[in-house]
Amino acid sequence: MRPVERGAAPQVFTNYRDAYPFLAQRMGDYCSYCERQIETHLAVEHVQPKNPVSALINSWTNFLLGCVNCNSCKGDTVVSLPDYLWPDTDNTLRAFEYEEGGSVKSNPDLDPAIRVKADATIILTGLDKDPGNPALDRRPTEADRRWLKRKEAWDKATRCREILAIQDTAETRELIVEVAKGKGMFSIYWAQFSHDSDMRRRLREAFVGTANNCFDHAENVQPRHGGQI
Ligand SMILES: [Zn+2]
């Protein structure tokens, strides 16, 4: 899950929907949780749900971007923020591992107390929903194709890595970053290029709104100042 920065509030909002263009411009039109690029139906996501937590309905610091699937999984669950990990305050790239086939799991190297929160975040947003999940209630609805899109992104990123190994030029690198930007799924490309700091730098710089304070000079993830991880 890409750590993001929304920056300071551009204005006072009286209708949260008006925040959408600012959020999309600053963080890209990617779902903050599943990371897919969404042309339409990407909505202003309320970290604390607008119903029943109406006090934060127009609060800039309560906004992320959410697709319909992540939104409907999270629903109106009132959350105690410190019980979960958040892409706008934590270095969520440290929290999760993206594996073969695009499945998402909490990072087994995490401190156990943090890992509980990483697992809770996966459940809250439904990122574990997969047709192969042994738990019936953790299988996706027909409308929820996030698992498939992750798998496709994983396969495409694998192919990109293979092509780069054959033809390693600046142009190939540039093209791969463009492919990644077009579909989103920053974390999957980040995982695939784990041994290539130049590709990681290119990805970090290309995905607008990636929180730069989550990385060191060698493009390793580092704890986020003020975050839980
Ligand atoms: Zn989503």
Coordinates of C-alpha atoms and ligand atoms in Angstrom, one line a residue:
M1 CA 0.0 0.0 0.0
R2 CA 1.7 3.1 -1.2
P3 CA 2.3 5.7 1.5
V4 CA 0.9 9.0 0.3
E5 CA 1.0 12.7 1.2
R6 CA -2.1 14.8 0.6
G7 CA -0.4 18.1 1.7
A8 CA -2.1 21.0 3.4
A9 CA -5.7 21.7 2.8
P10 CA -6.1 23.7 -0.4
Q11 CA -9.3 25.4 0.9
V12 CA -12.1 24.9 3.4
F13 CA -14.7 22.5 2.0
T14 CA -18.4 22.7 2.5
N15 CA -19.0 19.7 0.3
Y16 CA -16.5 16.9 0.5
R17 CA -17.0 16.0 -3.2
D18 CA -15.3 19.3 -4.1
A19 CA -12.0 17.8 -2.7
Y20 CA -11.8 15.2 -5.3
P21 CA -9.8 17.1 -8.0
F22 CA -7.3 18.3 -5.4
L23 CA -6.8 14.8 -4.1
A24 CA -6.5 13.3 -7.5
Q25 CA -4.0 15.9 -8.6
R26 CA -1.9 15.5 -5.5
M27 CA -2.0 11.7 -5.1
G28 CA -2.9 10.5 -8.6
D29 CA -6.2 8.9 -9.5
Y30 CA -5.4 5.7 -7.6
C31 CA -7.4 4.0 -4.9
S32 CA -5.5 4.7 -1.6
Y33 CA -6.0 1.1 -0.5
C34 CA -6.0 -1.3 -3.4
E35 CA -3.9 1.1 -5.5
R36 CA -5.7 0.6 -8.8
Q37 CA -5.9 3.4 -11.2
I38 CA -9.5 4.3 -11.6
E39 CA -10.7 6.7 -14.4
T40 CA -14.2 7.0 -13.0
H41 CA -16.1 6.1 -9.9
L42 CA -13.1 6.9 -7.7
A43 CA -14.5 8.8 -4.8
V44 CA -13.4 10.9 -1.9
E45 CA -12.9 8.3 0.8
H46 CA -13.6 9.2 4.4
V47 CA -11.1 7.5 6.8
Q48 CA -13.7 7.9 9.5
P49 CA -17.0 7.2 7.7
K50 CA -19.2 10.2 7.0
N51 CA -22.0 8.3 8.6
P52 CA -22.0 8.2 11.6
V53 CA -18.9 10.4 12.1
S54 CA -20.4 13.4 10.5
A55 CA -18.1 15.9 12.3
L56 CA -15.3 15.0 9.9
I57 CA -17.4 14.9 6.7
N58 CA -15.7 17.9 5.2
S59 CA -12.3 17.5 6.9
W60 CA -9.4 17.5 4.5
T61 CA -7.3 15.3 6.9
N62 CA -10.0 12.7 6.8
F63 CA -9.9 12.3 3.0
L64 CA -8.3 9.7 0.9
L65 CA -9.4 8.3 -2.5
G66 CA -11.3 5.0 -2.6
C67 CA -12.7 2.7 -5.2
V68 CA -16.2 1.3 -4.9
N69 CA -14.8 -2.1 -3.7
C70 CA -12.6 -0.8 -1.0
N71 CA -15.3 1.7 0.0
S72 CA -17.9 -1.0 0.3
C73 CA -15.7 -3.3 2.3
K74 CA -14.8 -0.6 4.7
G75 CA -18.4 0.7 4.8
D76 CA -19.5 2.6 7.8
T77 CA -17.1 0.9 10.2
V78 CA -16.1 3.4 12.8
V79 CA -12.4 2.9 13.3
S80 CA -10.0 3.6 16.1
L81 CA -7.3 5.0 13.9
P82 CA -4.3 3.6 15.9
D83 CA -5.7 0.0 15.5
Y84 CA -5.0 0.1 11.8
L85 CA -2.2 1.4 9.5
W86 CA -3.0 4.2 7.1
P87 CA -1.4 5.3 3.9
D88 CA -1.4 9.0 4.8
T89 CA 0.2 8.6 8.2
D90 CA 2.2 5.4 8.3
N91 CA 4.7 3.9 5.9
T92 CA 2.3 1.3 4.7
L93 CA 4.8 0.0 2.2
R94 CA 6.6 -1.7 5.1
A95 CA 3.4 -3.3 6.4
F96 CA 2.4 -5.5 3.5
E97 CA 4.0 -8.0 1.2
Y98 CA 2.8 -8.6 -2.4
E99 CA 3.5 -12.0 -3.6
E100 CA 3.3 -14.3 -6.6
G101 CA -0.2 -13.9 -8.1
G102 CA -0.7 -10.5 -6.4
S103 CA -1.8 -11.7 -3.0
V104 CA -1.4 -9.3 -0.1
K105 CA -0.2 -10.3 3.3
S106 CA 1.1 -8.6 6.3
N107 CA 4.9 -8.5 6.5
P108 CA 6.0 -11.4 8.8
D109 CA 9.0 -9.4 10.0
L110 CA 6.8 -6.8 11.6
D111 CA 6.7 -6.3 15.3
P112 CA 3.8 -8.5 16.4
A113 CA 1.8 -5.6 17.7
I114 CA 2.1 -3.8 14.4
R115 CA 1.4 -7.0 12.5
V116 CA -2.0 -7.3 14.2
K117 CA -2.7 -3.8 12.8
A118 CA -1.5 -4.7 9.4
D119 CA -3.8 -7.8 9.4
A120 CA -6.7 -5.7 10.7
T121 CA -6.1 -3.2 7.8
I122 CA -6.3 -6.0 5.2
I123 CA -9.5 -7.3 6.7
L124 CA -11.0 -3.8 7.0
T125 CA -10.4 -3.0 3.3
G126 CA -11.0 -6.5 2.1
L127 CA -7.7 -6.9 0.4
D128 CA -7.6 -10.5 1.3
K129 CA -10.7 -11.3 -0.7
D130 CA -9.8 -13.9 -3.2
P131 CA -11.8 -16.7 -4.8
G132 CA -9.3 -19.2 -3.4
N133 CA -9.7 -18.0 0.1
P134 CA -10.7 -21.0 2.3
A135 CA -13.0 -18.8 4.4
L136 CA -16.2 -18.4 2.4
D137 CA -16.9 -14.9 3.9
R138 CA -13.5 -13.8 2.6
R139 CA -14.3 -14.5 -1.0
P140 CA -15.1 -11.6 -3.3
T141 CA -18.4 -10.7 -4.8
E142 CA -18.8 -10.9 -8.6
A143 CA -18.3 -7.1 -8.6
D144 CA -15.1 -7.2 -6.7
R145 CA -12.2 -7.9 -9.1
R146 CA -9.4 -6.4 -7.1
W147 CA -7.8 -9.8 -6.7
L148 CA -7.8 -10.3 -10.5
K149 CA -6.4 -6.8 -11.2
R150 CA -3.6 -7.5 -8.7
K151 CA -2.8 -10.8 -10.4
E152 CA -2.7 -9.1 -13.8
A153 CA -0.5 -6.4 -12.5
W154 CA 1.8 -8.9 -10.9
D155 CA 2.1 -10.8 -14.2
K156 CA 2.7 -7.6 -16.2
A157 CA 5.3 -6.4 -13.7
T158 CA 7.0 -9.8 -14.0
R159 CA 7.1 -9.4 -17.8
C160 CA 8.5 -5.9 -17.5
R161 CA 11.3 -7.1 -15.3
E162 CA 12.1 -9.9 -17.7
I163 CA 12.1 -7.4 -20.6
L164 CA 14.4 -5.1 -18.7
A165 CA 16.8 -7.9 -18.1
I166 CA 17.1 -8.5 -21.9
Q167 CA 17.2 -4.8 -22.9
D168 CA 18.3 -2.6 -20.1
T169 CA 18.1 0.9 -21.4
A170 CA 16.9 4.2 -20.0
E171 CA 14.0 4.1 -22.5
T172 CA 12.9 0.7 -21.4
R173 CA 13.0 1.8 -17.8
E174 CA 10.9 4.9 -18.7
L175 CA 8.4 2.8 -20.6
I176 CA 8.0 0.4 -17.7
V177 CA 7.3 3.3 -15.3
E178 CA 4.6 4.5 -17.8
V179 CA 3.0 1.1 -17.9
A180 CA 3.0 1.0 -14.1
K181 CA 1.5 4.5 -13.8
G182 CA -1.2 3.6 -16.3
K183 CA -2.7 0.8 -14.2
G184 CA -1.5 1.8 -10.7
M185 CA -0.4 -0.9 -8.3
F186 CA 2.7 0.9 -7.2
S187 CA 3.4 -1.7 -4.4
I188 CA 3.5 -4.6 -6.9
Y189 CA 6.1 -2.8 -9.1
W190 CA 8.0 -1.9 -5.9
A191 CA 8.1 -5.5 -4.9
Q192 CA 9.1 -6.7 -8.4
F193 CA 12.0 -4.2 -8.5
S194 CA 13.3 -4.9 -5.0
H195 CA 16.9 -5.1 -6.2
D196 CA 16.8 -2.2 -8.6
S197 CA 17.1 1.1 -6.7
D198 CA 17.0 3.1 -10.0
M199 CA 13.7 1.6 -10.9
R200 CA 12.4 2.2 -7.4
R201 CA 13.5 5.8 -7.6
R202 CA 11.8 6.2 -11.0
L203 CA 8.6 4.7 -9.6
R204 CA 8.6 6.8 -6.5
E205 CA 9.1 10.0 -8.4
A206 CA 6.5 9.1 -11.1
F207 CA 3.7 8.3 -8.8
V208 CA 2.6 11.7 -7.7
G209 CA 2.0 12.1 -4.0
T210 CA 4.2 9.2 -2.8
A211 CA 5.4 10.2 0.7
N212 CA 9.1 10.8 0.2
N213 CA 9.9 10.7 3.9
C214 CA 9.2 7.0 3.8
F215 CA 12.4 6.2 1.9
D216 CA 16.2 6.6 2.4
H217 CA 18.7 7.6 -0.3
A218 CA 19.0 4.0 -1.5
E219 CA 15.3 3.7 -1.9
N220 CA 14.9 1.5 1.1
V221 CA 11.7 1.9 3.1
Q222 CA 12.2 3.6 6.5
P223 CA 9.9 4.4 9.4
R224 CA 7.6 7.4 8.7
H225 CA 8.1 10.3 11.1
G226 CA 5.1 10.5 13.3
G227 CA 3.7 7.2 12.0
Q228 CA 3.3 3.8 13.7
I229 CA 5.6 2.2 11.2
Ligands
ZN1 ZN -9.6 0.2 -3.9

